[in-house]
Structure formats: C-alpha cells, structure tokens
Amino acid sequence: MVSNQLRDAFAEACAFIRGLYTAAPQVACILGSGLSGFADQVEDAQVIPYDEIPHFPRLTVPGHQGRLVLGHIHRVPVAILQGRAHFYEGYDLRELTLPVRVLRALGAHSLVVTNAAGSLHTDWSVGDLMLITDHLNMPGLAGHNPLRGPNDDALGERFPAMSDAYDVQYRRIVCELASEQQLTLRQGVYAMVGGPNFETPAEIRALRILGADAVGMSTVPEVLVARHGGMRVLGLSMLSNICVDAVDSKMPPANHAEVLASGKLAAEKLSRLLEGFFAQLQERTFNG
Ligand code: HPA
C-alpha cells in the first residue's frame, strides 16, 4: 500500500467509525491471544466488528475476536482492539497496523499493547506477566517494517527514534501497581519473529544471546507505527510457555492451545493491572 492509498484507507475507516461513535478515544489498547476478556471492563461499550469497518484486517486465528470496543474504563475514553492481525497471516505490515493509525487519528494519544509470548527464561513461570522495556525486531532486521515506503510527514517523521519506545512513566506506574497488587512482574526485551512456526531450540538460544527475554509473533509493528505517530506506549506480555532450548529436551513443545489456556490463567492478573493503570491515568489527568 503506497502512502496516499494508506491515507485514503485510513480516512475511510475513521469516517466510518466516527459515523457510529462521536466521542474521541484517548487510549487505544490491543488485546492479544487469549486476553480479549479485558474488554468486558469497558463501560457504555459500543462494539463494532472489524469486518464491518472498511480496510480493517479480517482475522483468521482462534482466540482473536476481531471487534473494536469503544467506551470508558475508569472514565478514560478507550478504544479496545479485541484481537489483531499477524504478519504470518499474509498481511502487509502497513495493512496490519492500519487500526493503530486509525485510533491515533480518532484522538488516542497512547497505546497499550498486550500479547502472549514464550519465555526465554527457564526459571520464569507460565502465566507470569512481563513488562516490555525494549524490543528486537527480527523481521525488521530483514527489511520488513510498517514504515517502509514513502513517508507521510503528516503522520510522523521519516526516521523516528526507538530508543524510548516504551514509555518510562507508564512503566513506572505499572511497576508500582504490580508491587501494590503483590503480583510477579517480569521485565525485559520482547523479540518479534515472523512465525507461524514456533522457534527451533537453536533459534531460542540465539535470541537469548541477542538479549531477548521473551519471544512472540506480534506487537512490534504496532509499536513502530504508534511511536511514528507520537503515541506513548505501554507493552505487556503474558508468558504462555517456556521455550524449548535444547533438542531432545523433556520439555513439551509449544502449541497454540497452551497459549490460549495460559491466557485464561493470567487474564485476571492482567485485567487487574490494566484496570489499575487506567485508574492512575484518570487520576493523573484530572488531578495533575
Ligand atoms: N514463540 C513465538 N510466539 C509465541 C510463543 C513462542 O514460544 N508463545 C506465544 N507466542
């Protein structure tokens, strides 16, 4: 999709949503595999299925509902994307990230991204949450980037910095909340791989050497687009499996059913943390 096609597509999607819902969201949130239940917290919810919105991706993966939920959480106007499209489904990265562009244009100044990821630490537990502090864009190193192609200066600059991709204040808020809630919160680097296959043990050991703490098949393109558009980003991974790092290991191979099942295990913890985060945002916005 070249630049003006992208602009037309997202203008059409914005106009469609505005026709149904006039309030401007402040915070956008993407709920990953098995984590879509958080959208139940939205008050005055208006739900729009992705397949009714022009140019929104059509989802093919179980556990991703494909609905935009607009409303409020702790009085913060939110737009929740219940499910996402992935690179491995065949999408161009510009198409895949269009919902983020749309929510930015509708008014969202921040993006909360969640995902299921494999843990590269064998001493972490399935169901633990990890605050993303930084990322490794493995497809990006091979040239796959949603910002590739003509740059639209009205959307963001040609060469955006990524040294501060994950907002330091938001990370601080979430760390404080986790400690108040007595919740184990891991912190680390999320490596995005293209998928759809899970990694080989050699790939897992290589990612570890590169400095990754968790690995998954999403999130990074959305973060790049959000930062390009000047949004503040909070990223959280739910660790759905411990990655197998040796051939002939006794550890069970990763599988998607396990990813969804551990989502259920961690969903309540994630919901409490996110709810606390929205309450803090509301308090800080209105009480300084
Ligand atoms: N690898 C890649 N993506 C994932 C994994 C994994 O182990 N678990 C959940 N998403």
PDB file of N, CA and C in Angstrom, residues 55-56 78 87 101 104 131 134 141 148 155 164 171 179 195 200 221 223 234 240 259 267 277 281 287:
ATOM      1  N   HIS A  55     -11.386  -1.536   5.392  1.00  0.00           N
ATOM      2  CA  HIS A  55      -9.923  -1.710   5.412  1.00  0.00           C
ATOM      3  C   HIS A  55      -9.360  -2.303   6.703  1.00  0.00           C
ATOM      4  N   PHE A  56     -10.213  -2.621   7.677  1.00  0.00           N
ATOM      5  CA  PHE A  56      -9.683  -3.306   8.864  1.00  0.00           C
ATOM      6  C   PHE A  56      -9.362  -4.751   8.471  1.00  0.00           C
ATOM      7  N   VAL A  78     -11.699   4.989  25.929  1.00  0.00           N
ATOM      8  CA  VAL A  78     -10.803   3.963  25.375  1.00  0.00           C
ATOM      9  C   VAL A  78     -11.351   3.377  24.073  1.00  0.00           C
ATOM     10  N   PHE A  87       1.594 -10.819  10.906  1.00  0.00           N
ATOM     11  CA  PHE A  87       2.397 -10.866   9.679  1.00  0.00           C
ATOM     12  C   PHE A  87       2.249 -12.230   8.996  1.00  0.00           C
ATOM     13  N   ARG A 101      -3.147   3.351  13.288  1.00  0.00           N
ATOM     14  CA  ARG A 101      -3.201   4.663  12.622  1.00  0.00           C
ATOM     15  C   ARG A 101      -4.592   5.290  12.795  1.00  0.00           C
ATOM     16  N   ARG A 104      -5.218   6.479  16.347  1.00  0.00           N
ATOM     17  CA  ARG A 104      -4.421   7.687  16.555  1.00  0.00           C
ATOM     18  C   ARG A 104      -5.159   8.898  15.953  1.00  0.00           C
ATOM     19  N   LEU A 131       6.613  -6.926  31.716  1.00  0.00           N
ATOM     20  CA  LEU A 131       6.553  -5.553  31.227  1.00  0.00           C
ATOM     21  C   LEU A 131       7.628  -5.414  30.142  1.00  0.00           C
ATOM     22  N   ASP A 134      11.855  -3.011  26.027  1.00  0.00           N
ATOM     23  CA  ASP A 134      12.510  -2.737  24.747  1.00  0.00           C
ATOM     24  C   ASP A 134      12.173  -3.915  23.828  1.00  0.00           C
ATOM     25  N   LEU A 141      14.960  -6.478  10.933  1.00  0.00           N
ATOM     26  CA  LEU A 141      16.377  -6.564  10.558  1.00  0.00           C
ATOM     27  C   LEU A 141      16.512  -7.056   9.120  1.00  0.00           C
ATOM     28  N   ARG A 148       8.193   1.192   6.072  1.00  0.00           N
ATOM     29  CA  ARG A 148       8.883   1.113   4.783  1.00  0.00           C
ATOM     30  C   ARG A 148       8.004   1.727   3.703  1.00  0.00           C
ATOM     31  N   LEU A 155       1.825  12.190   9.159  1.00  0.00           N
ATOM     32  CA  LEU A 155       1.612  11.130  10.161  1.00  0.00           C
ATOM     33  C   LEU A 155       2.778  11.019  11.130  1.00  0.00           C
ATOM     34  N   ASP A 164      13.407   5.135  23.060  1.00  0.00           N
ATOM     35  CA  ASP A 164      12.494   5.335  24.189  1.00  0.00           C
ATOM     36  C   ASP A 164      11.092   4.856  23.808  1.00  0.00           C
ATOM     37  N   ARG A 171       5.800   2.732  32.485  1.00  0.00           N
ATOM     38  CA  ARG A 171       6.441   1.549  33.092  1.00  0.00           C
ATOM     39  C   ARG A 171       6.503   1.695  34.606  1.00  0.00           C
ATOM     40  N   SER A 179       3.554  -4.032  42.437  1.00  0.00           N
ATOM     41  CA  SER A 179       4.012  -4.234  43.808  1.00  0.00           C
ATOM     42  C   SER A 179       2.838  -4.089  44.791  1.00  0.00           C
ATOM     43  N   GLY A 195       7.034 -15.979  12.604  1.00  0.00           N
ATOM     44  CA  GLY A 195       6.119 -17.109  12.720  1.00  0.00           C
ATOM     45  C   GLY A 195       5.745 -17.631  11.335  1.00  0.00           C
ATOM     46  N   THR A 200      12.984 -23.013  16.667  1.00  0.00           N
ATOM     47  CA  THR A 200      13.827 -24.181  16.948  1.00  0.00           C
ATOM     48  C   THR A 200      14.627 -23.901  18.226  1.00  0.00           C
ATOM     49  N   PRO A 221       5.336  -4.289  15.079  1.00  0.00           N
ATOM     50  CA  PRO A 221       4.859  -3.378  14.021  1.00  0.00           C
ATOM     51  C   PRO A 221       3.906  -2.312  14.568  1.00  0.00           C
ATOM     52  N   VAL A 223       3.826  -1.116  17.613  1.00  0.00           N
ATOM     53  CA  VAL A 223       4.584  -0.155  18.425  1.00  0.00           C
ATOM     54  C   VAL A 223       5.316   0.832  17.507  1.00  0.00           C
ATOM     55  N   LEU A 234       2.645   1.482  26.211  1.00  0.00           N
ATOM     56  CA  LEU A 234       2.860   0.527  27.301  1.00  0.00           C
ATOM     57  C   LEU A 234       2.723  -0.879  26.703  1.00  0.00           C
ATOM     58  N   SER A 240       3.191 -17.474  27.995  1.00  0.00           N
ATOM     59  CA  SER A 240       2.267 -18.593  27.818  1.00  0.00           C
ATOM     60  C   SER A 240       2.978 -19.937  27.803  1.00  0.00           C
ATOM     61  N   VAL A 259      -1.067 -21.787  24.565  1.00  0.00           N
ATOM     62  CA  VAL A 259      -1.024 -20.313  24.591  1.00  0.00           C
ATOM     63  C   VAL A 259      -2.379 -19.778  25.060  1.00  0.00           C
ATOM     64  N   ALA A 267      -5.312 -14.008  32.698  1.00  0.00           N
ATOM     65  CA  ALA A 267      -6.226 -12.932  32.274  1.00  0.00           C
ATOM     66  C   ALA A 267      -6.647 -12.066  33.458  1.00  0.00           C
ATOM     67  N   PHE A 277      -4.008   0.649  35.929  1.00  0.00           N
ATOM     68  CA  PHE A 277      -3.317   1.595  35.061  1.00  0.00           C
ATOM     69  C   PHE A 277      -4.285   2.680  34.573  1.00  0.00           C
ATOM     70  N   LEU A 281      -4.248   6.703  35.213  1.00  0.00           N
ATOM     71  CA  LEU A 281      -4.268   7.684  34.113  1.00  0.00           C
ATOM     72  C   LEU A 281      -5.341   8.718  34.380  1.00  0.00           C
ATOM     73  N   ASN A 287      -6.099  15.168  38.256  1.00  0.00           N
ATOM     74  CA  ASN A 287      -5.570  15.732  39.500  1.00  0.00           C
ATOM     75  C   ASN A 287      -4.091  16.133  39.353  1.00  0.00           C
TER      76      ASN A 287
END
